[in-house]
mmCIF file of N, CA and C in Angstrom:
data_model
loop_
_atom_site.group_PDB
_atom_site.id
_atom_site.type_symbol
_atom_site.label_atom_id
_atom_site.label_comp_id
_atom_site.label_asym_id
_atom_site.label_seq_id
_atom_site.Cartn_x
_atom_site.Cartn_y
_atom_site.Cartn_z
ATOM 1 N N UNK A 230 110.569 113.592 116.257
ATOM 2 C CA UNK A 230 111.760 114.342 115.911
ATOM 3 C C UNK A 230 111.410 115.547 115.049
ATOM 4 N N UNK A 231 112.088 116.641 115.289
ATOM 5 C CA UNK A 231 111.849 117.863 114.536
ATOM 6 C C UNK A 231 112.731 117.843 113.304
ATOM 7 N N UNK A 232 112.114 117.952 112.129
ATOM 8 C CA UNK A 232 112.882 117.950 110.891
ATOM 9 C C UNK A 232 112.779 119.260 110.149
ATOM 10 N N UNK A 233 111.767 120.074 110.433
ATOM 11 C CA UNK A 233 111.599 121.313 109.698
ATOM 12 C C UNK A 233 112.770 122.248 110.002
ATOM 13 N N UNK A 234 113.496 122.619 108.980
ATOM 14 C CA UNK A 234 114.625 123.517 109.159
ATOM 15 C C UNK A 234 115.874 122.832 109.685
ATOM 16 N N UNK A 235 115.868 121.509 109.758
ATOM 17 C CA UNK A 235 117.009 120.759 110.263
ATOM 18 C C UNK A 235 117.686 120.077 109.081
ATOM 19 N N UNK A 236 118.792 120.627 108.623
ATOM 20 C CA UNK A 236 119.486 120.093 107.455
ATOM 21 C C UNK A 236 120.348 118.885 107.773
ATOM 22 N N UNK A 237 120.578 118.573 109.049
ATOM 23 C CA UNK A 237 121.449 117.456 109.399
ATOM 24 C C UNK A 237 120.697 116.134 109.418
ATOM 25 N N UNK A 238 119.380 116.157 109.520
ATOM 26 C CA UNK A 238 118.592 114.934 109.548
ATOM 27 C C UNK A 238 118.112 114.593 108.147
ATOM 28 N N UNK A 239 118.008 113.292 107.865
ATOM 29 C CA UNK A 239 117.419 112.876 106.601
ATOM 30 C C UNK A 239 115.918 113.098 106.652
ATOM 31 N N UNK A 240 115.303 113.146 105.483
ATOM 32 C CA UNK A 240 113.862 113.344 105.472
ATOM 33 C C UNK A 240 113.178 112.323 104.586
ATOM 34 N N UNK A 241 113.719 111.134 104.515
ATOM 35 C CA UNK A 241 113.147 110.107 103.658
ATOM 36 C C UNK A 241 112.045 109.342 104.386
ATOM 37 N N UNK A 242 112.371 108.690 105.464
ATOM 38 C CA UNK A 242 111.399 107.905 106.208
ATOM 39 C C UNK A 242 111.938 107.691 107.617
ATOM 40 N N UNK A 243 111.262 108.251 108.583
ATOM 41 C CA UNK A 243 111.678 108.125 109.974
ATOM 42 C C UNK A 243 110.785 107.107 110.671
ATOM 43 N N UNK A 244 111.407 106.207 111.420
ATOM 44 C CA UNK A 244 110.672 105.200 112.191
ATOM 45 C C UNK A 244 110.901 105.457 113.673
ATOM 46 N N UNK A 245 109.827 105.678 114.411
ATOM 47 C CA UNK A 245 109.881 105.898 115.860
ATOM 48 C C UNK A 245 109.104 104.783 116.543
ATOM 49 N N UNK A 246 109.717 104.122 117.509
ATOM 50 C CA UNK A 246 109.041 103.071 118.274
ATOM 51 C C UNK A 246 108.982 103.520 119.725
ATOM 52 N N UNK A 247 107.759 103.617 120.236
ATOM 53 C CA UNK A 247 107.537 104.029 121.624
ATOM 54 C C UNK A 247 107.084 102.838 122.443
ATOM 55 N N UNK A 248 107.488 102.794 123.694
ATOM 56 C CA UNK A 248 107.077 101.739 124.607
ATOM 57 C C UNK A 248 106.301 102.348 125.765
ATOM 58 N N UNK A 249 105.107 101.840 125.999
ATOM 59 C CA UNK A 249 104.354 102.303 127.165
ATOM 60 C C UNK A 249 104.883 101.672 128.447
ATOM 61 N N UNK A 250 105.540 100.516 128.299
ATOM 62 C CA UNK A 250 106.127 99.869 129.478
ATOM 63 C C UNK A 250 107.226 100.732 130.078
ATOM 64 N N UNK A 251 108.070 101.309 129.228
ATOM 65 C CA UNK A 251 109.140 102.175 129.727
ATOM 66 C C UNK A 251 108.736 103.647 129.707
ATOM 67 N N UNK A 252 107.680 103.963 128.962
ATOM 68 C CA UNK A 252 107.201 105.336 128.910
ATOM 69 C C UNK A 252 108.066 106.276 128.095
ATOM 70 N N UNK A 253 108.747 105.747 127.073
ATOM 71 C CA UNK A 253 109.637 106.602 126.285
ATOM 72 C C UNK A 253 109.874 106.047 124.892
ATOM 73 N N UNK A 254 110.550 106.843 124.098
ATOM 74 C CA UNK A 254 110.995 106.429 122.774
ATOM 75 C C UNK A 254 112.107 105.403 122.953
ATOM 76 N N UNK A 255 111.946 104.215 122.343
ATOM 77 C CA UNK A 255 112.971 103.184 122.520
ATOM 78 C C UNK A 255 113.776 102.927 121.255
ATOM 79 N N UNK A 256 113.281 103.390 120.107
ATOM 80 C CA UNK A 256 114.043 103.224 118.877
ATOM 81 C C UNK A 256 113.717 104.364 117.932
ATOM 82 N N UNK A 257 114.746 104.952 117.360
ATOM 83 C CA UNK A 257 114.595 106.004 116.370
ATOM 84 C C UNK A 257 115.537 105.703 115.217
ATOM 85 N N UNK A 258 114.976 105.532 114.050
ATOM 86 C CA UNK A 258 115.763 105.306 112.840
ATOM 87 C C UNK A 258 115.384 106.411 111.862
ATOM 88 N N UNK A 259 116.312 107.328 111.586
ATOM 89 C CA UNK A 259 116.005 108.484 110.745
ATOM 90 C C UNK A 259 115.947 108.147 109.261
ATOM 91 N N UNK A 260 116.403 106.966 108.868
ATOM 92 C CA UNK A 260 116.265 106.509 107.482
ATOM 93 C C UNK A 260 116.015 104.998 107.516
ATOM 94 N N UNK A 261 114.761 104.628 107.670
ATOM 95 C CA UNK A 261 114.390 103.226 107.859
ATOM 96 C C UNK A 261 114.063 102.513 106.553
ATOM 97 N N UNK A 262 114.407 103.110 105.424
ATOM 98 C CA UNK A 262 114.076 102.480 104.142
ATOM 99 C C UNK A 262 114.750 101.125 103.986
ATOM 100 N N UNK A 263 116.008 100.997 104.347
ATOM 101 C CA UNK A 263 116.705 99.715 104.215
ATOM 102 C C UNK A 263 116.126 98.683 105.191
ATOM 103 N N UNK A 264 115.827 99.112 106.395
ATOM 104 C CA UNK A 264 115.257 98.220 107.414
ATOM 105 C C UNK A 264 113.924 97.646 106.954
ATOM 106 N N UNK A 265 113.137 98.446 106.250
ATOM 107 C CA UNK A 265 111.819 98.018 105.805
ATOM 108 C C UNK A 265 111.806 97.504 104.369
ATOM 109 N N UNK A 266 112.983 97.446 103.733
ATOM 110 C CA UNK A 266 113.085 96.907 102.379
ATOM 111 C C UNK A 266 112.456 97.788 101.317
ATOM 112 N N UNK A 267 112.543 99.096 101.496
ATOM 113 C CA UNK A 267 111.950 100.028 100.546
ATOM 114 C C UNK A 267 113.002 100.587 99.595
ATOM 115 N N UNK A 268 112.539 101.080 98.462
ATOM 116 C CA UNK A 268 113.404 101.674 97.452
ATOM 117 C C UNK A 268 114.167 102.859 98.043
ATOM 118 N N UNK A 269 115.461 102.941 97.727
ATOM 119 C CA UNK A 269 116.293 103.994 98.320
ATOM 120 C C UNK A 269 116.601 105.136 97.375
ATOM 121 N N UNK A 270 116.122 105.080 96.169
ATOM 122 C CA UNK A 270 116.423 106.139 95.210
ATOM 123 C C UNK A 270 115.166 106.645 94.528
ATOM 124 N N UNK A 271 115.357 107.516 93.562
ATOM 125 C CA UNK A 271 114.230 108.022 92.794
ATOM 126 C C UNK A 271 113.490 109.150 93.490
ATOM 127 N N UNK A 272 112.251 109.351 93.099
ATOM 128 C CA UNK A 272 111.457 110.467 93.610
ATOM 129 C C UNK A 272 110.946 110.231 95.024
ATOM 130 N N UNK A 273 111.019 109.003 95.524
ATOM 131 C CA UNK A 273 110.523 108.708 96.867
ATOM 132 C C UNK A 273 111.456 109.208 97.962
ATOM 133 N N UNK A 274 112.645 109.671 97.596
ATOM 134 C CA UNK A 274 113.638 110.006 98.609
ATOM 135 C C UNK A 274 113.173 111.097 99.566
ATOM 136 N N UNK A 275 112.499 112.111 99.104
ATOM 137 C CA UNK A 275 112.163 113.266 99.947
ATOM 138 C C UNK A 275 110.699 113.301 100.362
ATOM 139 N N UNK A 276 110.092 112.165 100.598
ATOM 140 C CA UNK A 276 108.689 112.173 100.976
ATOM 141 C C UNK A 276 108.466 112.646 102.403
ATOM 142 N N UNK A 277 109.440 112.497 103.267
ATOM 143 C CA UNK A 277 109.307 112.982 104.631
ATOM 144 C C UNK A 277 108.303 112.206 105.459
ATOM 145 N N UNK A 278 108.137 110.927 105.213
ATOM 146 C CA UNK A 278 107.171 110.103 105.930
ATOM 147 C C UNK A 278 107.708 109.728 107.304
ATOM 148 N N UNK A 279 106.874 109.841 108.321
ATOM 149 C CA UNK A 279 107.237 109.442 109.681
ATOM 150 C C UNK A 279 106.293 108.343 110.134
ATOM 151 N N UNK A 280 106.857 107.218 110.562
ATOM 152 C CA UNK A 280 106.077 106.087 111.055
ATOM 153 C C UNK A 280 106.253 106.032 112.562
ATOM 154 N N UNK A 281 105.135 105.984 113.276
ATOM 155 C CA UNK A 281 105.169 105.894 114.735
ATOM 156 C C UNK A 281 104.540 104.572 115.143
ATOM 157 N N UNK A 282 105.321 103.751 115.834
ATOM 158 C CA UNK A 282 104.837 102.472 116.343
ATOM 159 C C UNK A 282 104.705 102.613 117.851
ATOM 160 N N UNK A 283 103.512 102.332 118.367
ATOM 161 C CA UNK A 283 103.244 102.428 119.801
ATOM 162 C C UNK A 283 103.064 101.021 120.345
ATOM 163 N N UNK A 284 103.987 100.596 121.174
ATOM 164 C CA UNK A 284 103.900 99.272 121.800
ATOM 165 C C UNK A 284 102.938 99.364 122.984
ATOM 166 N N UNK A 285 101.669 99.480 122.646
ATOM 167 C CA UNK A 285 100.629 99.742 123.642
ATOM 168 C C UNK A 285 100.529 98.656 124.713
ATOM 169 N N UNK A 286 100.667 97.395 124.301
ATOM 170 C CA UNK A 286 100.511 96.291 125.255
ATOM 171 C C UNK A 286 101.826 95.819 125.853
ATOM 172 N N UNK A 287 102.926 96.445 125.494
ATOM 173 C CA UNK A 287 104.218 96.075 126.055
ATOM 174 C C UNK A 287 104.724 94.730 125.585
ATOM 175 N N UNK A 288 104.475 94.378 124.314
ATOM 176 C CA UNK A 288 104.901 93.088 123.785
ATOM 177 C C UNK A 288 106.325 93.077 123.246
ATOM 178 N N UNK A 289 106.906 94.234 123.047
ATOM 179 C CA UNK A 289 108.285 94.268 122.538
ATOM 180 C C UNK A 289 109.265 94.044 123.679
ATOM 181 N N UNK A 290 110.251 93.170 123.459
ATOM 182 C CA UNK A 290 111.258 92.936 124.504
ATOM 183 C C UNK A 290 112.218 94.118 124.580
ATOM 184 N N UNK A 291 112.390 94.652 125.750
ATOM 185 C CA UNK A 291 113.254 95.819 125.936
ATOM 186 C C UNK A 291 114.629 95.398 126.431
ATOM 187 N N UNK A 292 115.629 96.189 126.075
ATOM 188 C CA UNK A 292 116.976 95.956 126.602
ATOM 189 C C UNK A 292 116.976 96.294 128.093
ATOM 190 N N UNK A 293 117.983 95.858 128.828
ATOM 191 C CA UNK A 293 118.017 96.163 130.267
ATOM 192 C C UNK A 293 117.960 97.657 130.581
ATOM 193 N N UNK A 294 118.474 98.493 129.696
ATOM 194 C CA UNK A 294 118.416 99.941 129.926
ATOM 195 C C UNK A 294 117.111 100.548 129.426
ATOM 196 N N UNK A 295 116.276 99.732 128.789
ATOM 197 C CA UNK A 295 114.983 100.159 128.245
ATOM 198 C C UNK A 295 115.133 101.277 127.220
ATOM 199 N N UNK A 296 116.216 101.219 126.439
ATOM 200 C CA UNK A 296 116.455 102.226 125.414
ATOM 201 C C UNK A 296 116.533 101.630 124.021
ATOM 202 N N UNK A 297 116.224 100.347 123.892
ATOM 203 C CA UNK A 297 116.245 99.699 122.588
ATOM 204 C C UNK A 297 115.421 98.424 122.660
ATOM 205 N N UNK A 298 115.137 97.868 121.503
ATOM 206 C CA UNK A 298 114.412 96.607 121.432
ATOM 207 C C UNK A 298 115.439 95.487 121.481
ATOM 208 N N UNK A 299 115.201 94.482 122.326
ATOM 209 C CA UNK A 299 116.146 93.377 122.508
ATOM 210 C C UNK A 299 115.492 92.074 122.077
ATOM 211 N N UNK A 300 115.409 91.852 120.762
ATOM 212 C CA UNK A 300 114.796 90.626 120.267
ATOM 213 C C UNK A 300 115.582 89.391 120.679
ATOM 214 N N UNK A 301 116.874 89.525 120.901
ATOM 215 C CA UNK A 301 117.705 88.398 121.311
ATOM 216 C C UNK A 301 117.419 87.907 122.718
ATOM 217 N N UNK A 302 116.660 88.667 123.481
ATOM 218 C CA UNK A 302 116.345 88.304 124.869
ATOM 219 C C UNK A 302 115.172 87.337 124.978
ATOM 220 N N UNK A 303 114.512 87.021 123.865
ATOM 221 C CA UNK A 303 113.351 86.137 123.921
ATOM 222 C C UNK A 303 113.531 84.967 122.965
ATOM 223 N N UNK A 304 112.810 83.889 123.236
ATOM 224 C CA UNK A 304 112.834 82.737 122.340
ATOM 225 C C UNK A 304 112.207 83.154 121.010
ATOM 226 N N UNK A 305 112.798 82.722 119.924
ATOM 227 C CA UNK A 305 112.318 83.054 118.576
ATOM 228 C C UNK A 305 112.301 84.565 118.330
ATOM 229 N N UNK A 306 113.258 85.263 118.894
ATOM 230 C CA UNK A 306 113.332 86.713 118.733
ATOM 231 C C UNK A 306 113.532 87.150 117.297
ATOM 232 N N UNK A 307 114.270 86.358 116.506
ATOM 233 C CA UNK A 307 114.484 86.707 115.098
ATOM 234 C C UNK A 307 113.170 86.689 114.319
ATOM 235 N N UNK A 308 112.321 85.714 114.642
ATOM 236 C CA UNK A 308 111.025 85.622 113.974
ATOM 237 C C UNK A 308 110.154 86.820 114.371
ATOM 238 N N UNK A 309 110.165 87.165 115.648
ATOM 239 C CA UNK A 309 109.407 88.320 116.129
ATOM 240 C C UNK A 309 109.865 89.586 115.404
ATOM 241 N N UNK A 310 111.174 89.764 115.290
ATOM 242 C CA UNK A 310 111.736 90.937 114.607
ATOM 243 C C UNK A 310 111.317 90.970 113.137
ATOM 244 N N UNK A 311 111.471 89.838 112.437
ATOM 245 C CA UNK A 311 111.091 89.784 111.020
ATOM 246 C C UNK A 311 109.609 90.075 110.825
ATOM 247 N N UNK A 312 108.765 89.501 111.681
ATOM 248 C CA UNK A 312 107.323 89.723 111.567
ATOM 249 C C UNK A 312 106.966 91.187 111.824
ATOM 250 N N UNK A 313 107.564 91.782 112.841
ATOM 251 C CA UNK A 313 107.273 93.176 113.165
ATOM 252 C C UNK A 313 107.611 94.094 111.998
ATOM 253 N N UNK A 314 108.825 93.967 111.477
ATOM 254 C CA UNK A 314 109.243 94.852 110.397
ATOM 255 C C UNK A 314 108.530 94.534 109.082
ATOM 256 N N UNK A 315 108.112 93.287 108.874
ATOM 257 C CA UNK A 315 107.334 92.946 107.682
ATOM 258 C C UNK A 315 105.959 93.603 107.719
ATOM 259 N N UNK A 316 105.322 93.586 108.877
ATOM 260 C CA UNK A 316 104.018 94.242 109.016
ATOM 261 C C UNK A 316 104.137 95.756 108.840
ATOM 262 N N UNK A 317 105.152 96.327 109.442
ATOM 263 C CA UNK A 317 105.352 97.775 109.294
ATOM 264 C C UNK A 317 105.590 98.109 107.825
ATOM 265 N N UNK A 318 106.428 97.318 107.147
ATOM 266 C CA UNK A 318 106.729 97.559 105.733
ATOM 267 C C UNK A 318 105.484 97.431 104.871
ATOM 268 N N UNK A 319 104.619 96.468 105.162
ATOM 269 C CA UNK A 319 103.394 96.286 104.383
ATOM 270 C C UNK A 319 102.493 97.513 104.494
ATOM 271 N N UNK A 320 102.375 98.057 105.686
ATOM 272 C CA UNK A 320 101.543 99.242 105.881
ATOM 273 C C UNK A 320 102.196 100.469 105.253
ATOM 274 N N UNK A 321 103.500 100.601 105.425
ATOM 275 C CA UNK A 321 104.219 101.753 104.871
ATOM 276 C C UNK A 321 104.139 101.768 103.350
ATOM 277 N N UNK A 322 104.150 100.602 102.719
ATOM 278 C CA UNK A 322 104.068 100.541 101.256
ATOM 279 C C UNK A 322 102.801 101.190 100.717
ATOM 280 N N UNK A 323 101.727 101.179 101.483
ATOM 281 C CA UNK A 323 100.484 101.838 101.060
ATOM 282 C C UNK A 323 100.666 103.341 100.944
ATOM 283 N N UNK A 324 101.519 103.912 101.746
ATOM 284 C CA UNK A 324 101.706 105.363 101.788
ATOM 285 C C UNK A 324 102.971 105.823 101.084
ATOM 286 N N UNK A 325 104.000 104.977 101.060
ATOM 287 C CA UNK A 325 105.308 105.387 100.548
ATOM 288 C C UNK A 325 105.363 105.415 99.020
ATOM 289 N N UNK A 326 104.733 104.446 98.364
ATOM 290 C CA UNK A 326 104.750 104.420 96.903
ATOM 291 C C UNK A 326 103.704 105.355 96.335
ATOM 292 N N UNK A 327 103.941 105.815 95.113
ATOM 293 C CA UNK A 327 103.002 106.759 94.478
ATOM 294 C C UNK A 327 101.705 106.098 94.120
#
């Protein structure tokens, strides 16, 4: 996503999830701080960090339209979702905090 010169988009932390199975962007969250359990205030607000997740092996369950992640379509989907976002949050914490 283009953010330079775009005042309508947030610039705190963008999360992009790409799927090679569908060949496109399947999830875009322009402010993923709450999703990843990160601090929402203070000096971290304008860091402009972009996280790109590439589902290289096609392990993420896709919705029928292939435009979103459908964790509810698989057994133990809630656990898969929690694990995915926990791993992303752990890595992001290395870069997001001062």
